[in-house]
Coordinates of C-alpha atoms in Angstrom, one line a residue:
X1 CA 108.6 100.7 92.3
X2 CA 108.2 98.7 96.0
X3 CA 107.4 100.1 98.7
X4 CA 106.7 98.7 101.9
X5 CA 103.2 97.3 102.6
X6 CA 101.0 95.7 105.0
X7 CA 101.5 91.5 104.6
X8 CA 98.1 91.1 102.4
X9 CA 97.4 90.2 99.5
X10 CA 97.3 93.0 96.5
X11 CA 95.5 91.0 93.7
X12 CA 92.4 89.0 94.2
X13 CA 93.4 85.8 95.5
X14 CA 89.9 83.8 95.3
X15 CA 89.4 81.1 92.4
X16 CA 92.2 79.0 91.0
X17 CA 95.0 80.2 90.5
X18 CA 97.7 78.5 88.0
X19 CA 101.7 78.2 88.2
X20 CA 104.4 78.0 85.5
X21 CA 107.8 77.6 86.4
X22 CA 111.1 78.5 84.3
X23 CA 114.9 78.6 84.8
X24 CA 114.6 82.1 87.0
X25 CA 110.9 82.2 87.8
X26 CA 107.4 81.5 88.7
X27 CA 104.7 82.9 87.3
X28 CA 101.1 82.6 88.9
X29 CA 97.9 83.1 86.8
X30 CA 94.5 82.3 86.3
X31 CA 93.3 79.7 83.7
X32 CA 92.1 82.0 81.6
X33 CA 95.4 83.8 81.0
X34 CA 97.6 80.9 80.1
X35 CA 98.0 82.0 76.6
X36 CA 99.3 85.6 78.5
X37 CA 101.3 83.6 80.9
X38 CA 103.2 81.6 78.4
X39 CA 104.5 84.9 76.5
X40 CA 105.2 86.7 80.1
X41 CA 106.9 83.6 81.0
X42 CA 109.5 83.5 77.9
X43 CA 109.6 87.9 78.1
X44 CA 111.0 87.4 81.8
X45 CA 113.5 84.8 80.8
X46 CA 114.5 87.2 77.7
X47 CA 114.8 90.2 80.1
X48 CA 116.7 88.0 82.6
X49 CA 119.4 87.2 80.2
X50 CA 119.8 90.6 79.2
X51 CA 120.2 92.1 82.3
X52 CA 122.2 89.4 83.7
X53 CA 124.5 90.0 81.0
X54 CA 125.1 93.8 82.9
X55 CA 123.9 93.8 86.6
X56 CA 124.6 91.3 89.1
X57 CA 121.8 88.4 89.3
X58 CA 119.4 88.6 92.0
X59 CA 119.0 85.4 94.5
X60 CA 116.5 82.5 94.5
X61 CA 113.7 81.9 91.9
X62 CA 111.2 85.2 91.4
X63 CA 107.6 85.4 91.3
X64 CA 105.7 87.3 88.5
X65 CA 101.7 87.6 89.4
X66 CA 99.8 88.0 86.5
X67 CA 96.5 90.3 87.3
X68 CA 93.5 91.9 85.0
X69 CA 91.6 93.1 88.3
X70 CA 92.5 97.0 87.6
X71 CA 91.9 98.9 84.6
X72 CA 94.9 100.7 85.1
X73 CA 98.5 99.9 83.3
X74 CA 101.0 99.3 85.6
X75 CA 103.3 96.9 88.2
X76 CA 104.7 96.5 90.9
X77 CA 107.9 95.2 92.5
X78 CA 109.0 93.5 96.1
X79 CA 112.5 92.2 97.6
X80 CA 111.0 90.7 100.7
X81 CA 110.0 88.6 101.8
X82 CA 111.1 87.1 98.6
X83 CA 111.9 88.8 95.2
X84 CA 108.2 89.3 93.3
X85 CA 106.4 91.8 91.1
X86 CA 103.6 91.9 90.0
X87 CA 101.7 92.7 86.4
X88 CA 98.4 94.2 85.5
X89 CA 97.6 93.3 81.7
X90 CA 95.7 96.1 80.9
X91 CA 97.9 97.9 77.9
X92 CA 98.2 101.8 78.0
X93 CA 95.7 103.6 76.1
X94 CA 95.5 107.2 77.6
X95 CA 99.1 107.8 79.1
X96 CA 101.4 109.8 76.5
X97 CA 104.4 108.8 78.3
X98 CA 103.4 104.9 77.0
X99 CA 103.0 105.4 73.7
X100 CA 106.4 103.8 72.7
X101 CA 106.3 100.3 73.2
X102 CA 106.7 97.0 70.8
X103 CA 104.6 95.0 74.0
X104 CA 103.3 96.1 76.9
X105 CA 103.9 92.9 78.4
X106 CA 108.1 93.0 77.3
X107 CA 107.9 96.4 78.5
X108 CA 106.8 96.5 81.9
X109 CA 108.5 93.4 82.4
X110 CA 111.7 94.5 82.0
X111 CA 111.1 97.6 83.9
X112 CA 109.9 95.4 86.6
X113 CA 112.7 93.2 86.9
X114 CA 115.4 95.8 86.6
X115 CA 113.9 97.2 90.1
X116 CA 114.3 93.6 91.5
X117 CA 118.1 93.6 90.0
X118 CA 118.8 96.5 91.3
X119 CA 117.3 96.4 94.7
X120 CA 117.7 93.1 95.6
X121 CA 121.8 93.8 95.5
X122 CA 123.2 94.1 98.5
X123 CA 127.2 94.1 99.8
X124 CA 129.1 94.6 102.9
X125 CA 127.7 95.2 105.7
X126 CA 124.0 95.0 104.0
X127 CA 124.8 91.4 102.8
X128 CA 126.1 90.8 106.7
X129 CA 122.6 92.2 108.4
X130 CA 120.6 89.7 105.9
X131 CA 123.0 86.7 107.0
X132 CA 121.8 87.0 110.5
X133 CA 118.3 88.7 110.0
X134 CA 117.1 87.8 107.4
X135 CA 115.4 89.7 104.2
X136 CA 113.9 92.2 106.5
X137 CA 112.7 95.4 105.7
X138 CA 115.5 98.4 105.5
X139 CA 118.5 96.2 105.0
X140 CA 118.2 96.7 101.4
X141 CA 120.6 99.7 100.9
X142 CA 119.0 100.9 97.6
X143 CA 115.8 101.0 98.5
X144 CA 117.1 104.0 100.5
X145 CA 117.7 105.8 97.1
X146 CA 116.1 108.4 95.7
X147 CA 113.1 107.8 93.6
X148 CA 114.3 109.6 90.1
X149 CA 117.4 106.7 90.7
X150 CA 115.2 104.0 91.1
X151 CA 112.6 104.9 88.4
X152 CA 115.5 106.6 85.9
X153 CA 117.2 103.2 85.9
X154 CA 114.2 101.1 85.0
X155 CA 112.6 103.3 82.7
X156 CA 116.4 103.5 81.3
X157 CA 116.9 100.2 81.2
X158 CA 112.9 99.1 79.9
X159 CA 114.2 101.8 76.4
X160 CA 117.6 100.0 76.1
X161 CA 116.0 96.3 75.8
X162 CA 113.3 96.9 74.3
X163 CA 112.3 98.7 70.7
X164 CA 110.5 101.3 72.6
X165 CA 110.8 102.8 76.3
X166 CA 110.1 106.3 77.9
X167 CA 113.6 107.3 77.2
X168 CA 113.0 106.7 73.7
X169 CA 109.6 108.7 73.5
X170 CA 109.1 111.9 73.2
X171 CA 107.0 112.6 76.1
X172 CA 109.3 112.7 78.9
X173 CA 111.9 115.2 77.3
X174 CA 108.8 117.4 76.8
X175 CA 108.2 117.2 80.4
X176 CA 112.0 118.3 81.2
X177 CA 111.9 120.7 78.5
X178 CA 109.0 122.1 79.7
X179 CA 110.3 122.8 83.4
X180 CA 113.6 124.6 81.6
X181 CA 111.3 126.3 79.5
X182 CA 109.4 128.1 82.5
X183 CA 112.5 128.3 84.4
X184 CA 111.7 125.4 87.1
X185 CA 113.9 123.0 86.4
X186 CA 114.3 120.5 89.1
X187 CA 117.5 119.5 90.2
X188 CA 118.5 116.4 91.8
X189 CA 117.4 116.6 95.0
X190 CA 113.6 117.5 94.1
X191 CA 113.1 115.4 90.8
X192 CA 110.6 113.4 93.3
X193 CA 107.3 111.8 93.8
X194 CA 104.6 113.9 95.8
X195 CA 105.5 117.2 94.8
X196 CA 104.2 119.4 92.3
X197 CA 103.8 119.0 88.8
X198 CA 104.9 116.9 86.8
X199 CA 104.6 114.7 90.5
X200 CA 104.6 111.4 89.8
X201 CA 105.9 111.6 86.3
X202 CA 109.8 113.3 87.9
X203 CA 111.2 111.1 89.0
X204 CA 110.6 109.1 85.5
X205 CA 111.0 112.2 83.3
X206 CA 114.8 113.2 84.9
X207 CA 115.9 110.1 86.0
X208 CA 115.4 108.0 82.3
X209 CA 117.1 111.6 80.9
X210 CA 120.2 111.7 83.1
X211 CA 120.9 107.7 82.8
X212 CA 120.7 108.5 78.9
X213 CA 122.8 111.4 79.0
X214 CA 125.4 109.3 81.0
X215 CA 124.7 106.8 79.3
X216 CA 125.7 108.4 76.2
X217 CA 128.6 110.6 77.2
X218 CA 130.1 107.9 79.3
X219 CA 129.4 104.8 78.3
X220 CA 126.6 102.2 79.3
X221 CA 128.6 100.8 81.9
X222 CA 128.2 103.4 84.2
X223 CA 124.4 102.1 85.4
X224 CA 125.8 98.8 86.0
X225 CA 128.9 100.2 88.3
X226 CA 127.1 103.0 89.8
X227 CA 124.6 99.8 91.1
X228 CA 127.3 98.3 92.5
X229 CA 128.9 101.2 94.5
X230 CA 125.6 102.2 96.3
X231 CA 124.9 98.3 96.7
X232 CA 127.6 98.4 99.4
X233 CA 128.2 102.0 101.0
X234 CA 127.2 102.7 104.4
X235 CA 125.1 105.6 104.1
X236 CA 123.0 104.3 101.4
X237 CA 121.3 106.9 100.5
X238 CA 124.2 108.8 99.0
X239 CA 124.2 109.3 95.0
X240 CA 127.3 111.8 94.6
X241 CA 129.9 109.7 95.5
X242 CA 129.1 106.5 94.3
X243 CA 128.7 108.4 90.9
X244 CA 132.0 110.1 91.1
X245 CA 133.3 106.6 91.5
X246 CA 132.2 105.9 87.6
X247 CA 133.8 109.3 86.9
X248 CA 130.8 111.6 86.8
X249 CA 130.2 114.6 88.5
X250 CA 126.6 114.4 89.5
X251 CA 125.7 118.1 89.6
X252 CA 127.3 119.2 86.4
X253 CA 126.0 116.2 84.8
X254 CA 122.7 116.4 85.8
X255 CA 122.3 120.3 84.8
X256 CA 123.7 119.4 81.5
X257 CA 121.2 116.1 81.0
X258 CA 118.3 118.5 81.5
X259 CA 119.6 121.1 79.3
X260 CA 119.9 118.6 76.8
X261 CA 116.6 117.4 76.9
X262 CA 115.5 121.3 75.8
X263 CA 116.0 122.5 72.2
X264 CA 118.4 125.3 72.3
X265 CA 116.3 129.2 72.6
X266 CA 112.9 127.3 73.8
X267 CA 110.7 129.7 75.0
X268 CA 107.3 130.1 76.2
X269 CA 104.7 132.1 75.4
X270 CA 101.1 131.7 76.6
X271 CA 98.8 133.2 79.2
X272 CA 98.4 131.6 82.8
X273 CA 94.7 130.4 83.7
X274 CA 96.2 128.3 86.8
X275 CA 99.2 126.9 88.1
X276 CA 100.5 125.5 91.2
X277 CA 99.2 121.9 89.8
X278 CA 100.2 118.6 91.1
X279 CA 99.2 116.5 87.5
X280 CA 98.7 117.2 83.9
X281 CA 95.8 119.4 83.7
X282 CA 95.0 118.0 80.3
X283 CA 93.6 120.9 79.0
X284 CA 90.9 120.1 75.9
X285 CA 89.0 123.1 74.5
X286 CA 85.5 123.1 73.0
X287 CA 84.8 122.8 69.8
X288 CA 83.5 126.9 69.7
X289 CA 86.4 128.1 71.5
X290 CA 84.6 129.5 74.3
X291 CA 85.6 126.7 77.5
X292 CA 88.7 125.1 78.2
X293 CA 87.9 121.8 80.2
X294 CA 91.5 120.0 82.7
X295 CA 91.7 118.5 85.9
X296 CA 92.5 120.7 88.8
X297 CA 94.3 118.6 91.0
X298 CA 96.3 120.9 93.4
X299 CA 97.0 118.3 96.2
X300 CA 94.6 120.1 98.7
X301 CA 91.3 119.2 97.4
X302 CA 90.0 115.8 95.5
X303 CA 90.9 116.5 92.3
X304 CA 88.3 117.9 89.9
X305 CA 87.6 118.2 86.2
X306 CA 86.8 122.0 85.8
X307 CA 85.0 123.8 82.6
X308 CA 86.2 127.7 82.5
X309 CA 86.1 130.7 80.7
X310 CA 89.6 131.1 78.8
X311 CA 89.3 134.8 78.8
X312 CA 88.1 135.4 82.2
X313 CA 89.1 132.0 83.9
X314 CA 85.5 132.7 85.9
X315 CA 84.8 128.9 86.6
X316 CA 81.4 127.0 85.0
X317 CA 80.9 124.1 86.1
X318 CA 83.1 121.9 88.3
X319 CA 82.9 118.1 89.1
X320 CA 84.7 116.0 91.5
X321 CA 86.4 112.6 89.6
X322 CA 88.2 109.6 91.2
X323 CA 91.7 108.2 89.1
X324 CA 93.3 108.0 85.7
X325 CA 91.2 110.4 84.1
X326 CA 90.6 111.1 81.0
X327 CA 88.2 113.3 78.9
X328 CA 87.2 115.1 75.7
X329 CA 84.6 116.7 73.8
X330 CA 82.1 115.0 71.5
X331 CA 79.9 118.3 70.1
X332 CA 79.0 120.1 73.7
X333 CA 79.5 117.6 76.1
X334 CA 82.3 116.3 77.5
X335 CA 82.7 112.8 78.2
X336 CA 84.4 111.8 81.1
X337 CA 86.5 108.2 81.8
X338 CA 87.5 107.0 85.2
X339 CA 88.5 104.5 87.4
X340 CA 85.6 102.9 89.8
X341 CA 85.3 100.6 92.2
X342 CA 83.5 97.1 90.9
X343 CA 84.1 95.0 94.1
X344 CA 86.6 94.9 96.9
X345 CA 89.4 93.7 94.5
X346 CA 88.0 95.3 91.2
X347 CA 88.7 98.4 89.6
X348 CA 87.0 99.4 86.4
X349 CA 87.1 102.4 83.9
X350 CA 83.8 103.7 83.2
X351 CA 82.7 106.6 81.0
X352 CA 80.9 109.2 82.2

C-alpha cells in the first residue's frame, strides 16, 4: 500500500549499499543479500511481464529496496517521487492469511508491483496536472480509491500469478464468512482499514473476494478495464460507475461475492467472552481447560495479552505487548513473541 510520508528514509541507509539493474528496474541491497537480490531481481522482471501483458506499464525504471532490518513480513509501495517499493525478507511464519505461497519473495513482489501498476496510471486531466507539475502528491487519481480496491486488486492479482495468494487460501473467505455468519457483513463502503475487526485484514479479506467473484462471473478482464476507467474520471474516488462501465453492478455484485465466500446455512454457535475487537484475539486455551489467553486490542487502550476465566470471563492476569504478537502455551506458561526495538532502524522479534 503507499501512503504519503515524510521525505526520509524508511530502511537503514548506513553501510554499503549495492545496485543491480534490469530491463524495468533497479534493485538496491546490501552485499550480503546478493544471492537474495539476484532472485528478486529475475521475480520482478517475471511479474513485469505478466502484468504488462494486462495493465498498462508504468513509466521510467522502478526501484525495489531490499531490507532484513524488521522482523516483520511485509512491503511497501510509492509513485512519487519516482515509482519504488520496498521488501522486507523476513518470510511469514505466524500470519494465517500467508500460509499460501510457493515464495515469499514472488509473492510480495508481485503484490507490490501491481500497486505501482495500478497507481502510477493516470489519464486525462490527471496525466495533464503531472505535465505541468510534476509527480506531486494527489494527482494520482487512484490513490484516492478506497483501500479494499487497492489491496483486493493486489492480493487478487499476487493469487492469479503466482501458485499461491490470499485469494487462494483459506483464511480470508473465513474472515468474510465469518462476518456473514454473525450478521456483520461489511459492505463496500466500510470494508476499510482502522475500523473494527477484522481492521486491517478488510480491506484484503473483501477486496481479493469480490475481484475473484468478478473475476469469475465476468471474466478476468474486468480488473484490467475497471483500472483504466478510474485511471481517468474526475472524481476519482468513485468505484460504481467505473465498474458499471465493465458491466457490473457494484452493489449486487459485492453482496453476492460475500455470500459466496459463506457456505450455504453457516451458523454460529458459541458463547461471547468479549467483542467490540479491533484484531484477531487469537484465543489459545490452557492445557487444563480452565484460562483462555488473546489479545485485547480494542483501539482505546495499548493492546494487551489477557489470561481469563472462560466461565466467568473475571480477568487473571493482564500484560501490556508491543506488535505482531504471537503466543501459546508450553505446560502453564505462556510464551509470548513480539516485536522490539534493537536500534533506531532495527526491529526484532523476541520471546517472552
Amino acid at each position: 500500500m503507499a501512503f504519503s510520508t515524510p521525505s526520509v528514509a524508511q530502511v537503514d541507509p548506513s553501510g554499503q549499499w549495492r545496485t543491480l539493474h534490469t530491463e524495468h528496474f533497479r534493485v538496491h541491497f546490501r552485499p550480503s543479500y546478493r544471492d537474495k537480490a539476484v532472485e528478486a531481481a529475475a521475480e520482478a522482471e517475471r511479474a513485469y511481464g505478466l502484468l504488462a501483458a494486462e495493465l498498462h506499464r508504468p513509466r521510467g525504471i522502478i526501484d525495489v529496496t531490499l531490507s532484513d532490518d524488521v522482523d516483520l513480513p511485509n512491503g511497501f509501495t510509492t509513485t512519487y517521487p519516482s515509482n519504488r517499493f520496498t521488501i522486507l525478507l523476513v518470510p511469514p511464519a505466524t500470519d494465517p492469511g500467508l500460509q499460501t505461497y510457493d515464495s515469499w519473495e514472488r509473492l510480495v513482489i508481485v503484490h507490490e508491483l501491481t500497486h505501482v501498476f495500478h497507481l502510477d496510471r493516470s489519464r486525462g486531466i490527471w496525466k495533464s496536472l503531472q505535465s505541468v507539475f510534476g509527480r506531486a502528491p494527489g494527482l494520482f487519481p487512484n490513490q484516492y480509491q478506497p483501500s479494499w480496491v487497492t489491496e483486493g486488486l493486489a492480493t487478487y492479482y499476487e493469487s492469479r500469478f503466482t501458485t499461491g495468494g490470499r485469494a487462494d487460501g483459506s483464511f480470508h473467505r473465513q474472515v468474510v464468512a465469518a462476518d456473514v455468519a454473525a450478521g456483520r457483513a461489511r459492505g463496500a463502503w466500510d470494508a476499510m482499514l482502522f475500523t473494527r475487526w477484522p481492521d486491517g485484514l478488510a480491506p484484503y479479506a473483501y477486496g481479493s473476494r469480490f475481484y475473484e467473484y468478478l473475476s469469475e462471473r465476468a471474466g478476468d478482464s474486468v480488473p484490467a478495464r475497471f483500472i483504466e476507467a478510474t485511471s481517468g474520471q474526475l472524481i476519482p474516488f468513485r468505484v460504481g460507475r467505473p465498474l458499471r462501465r465493465t458491466g457490473v453492478n457494484l452493489e449486487t455484485s459485492w453482496e453476492t461475492a460475500v455470500k459466496a465466500a459463506s457456505p450455504p446455512g453457516a451458523t454460529t454457535a458459541s458463547r461471547l467472552i468479549v467483542g467490540e475487537l479491533r484484531a484477531d484475539p487469537l484465543a489459545r486455551v490452557s492445557p487444563d481447560g480452565a484460562t483462555v489467553a488473546y489479545l485485547h486490542h480494542d483501539g482505546r487502550d495499548a493492546p494487551r495479552v489477557r489470561l481469563v476465566d472462560p466461565q466467568s470471563r473475571a480477568v487473571r492476569r493482564s500484560h501490556r505487548v508491543t506488535g505482531q504478537v504471537s503466543f501459546d502455551w508450553l505446560g502453564d506458561t505462556l510464551i509470548v513473541g513480539q516485536l522490539e526495538f534493537a536500534g533506531r532502524w532495527r526491529v526484532r522479534s523476541d520471546l517472552w
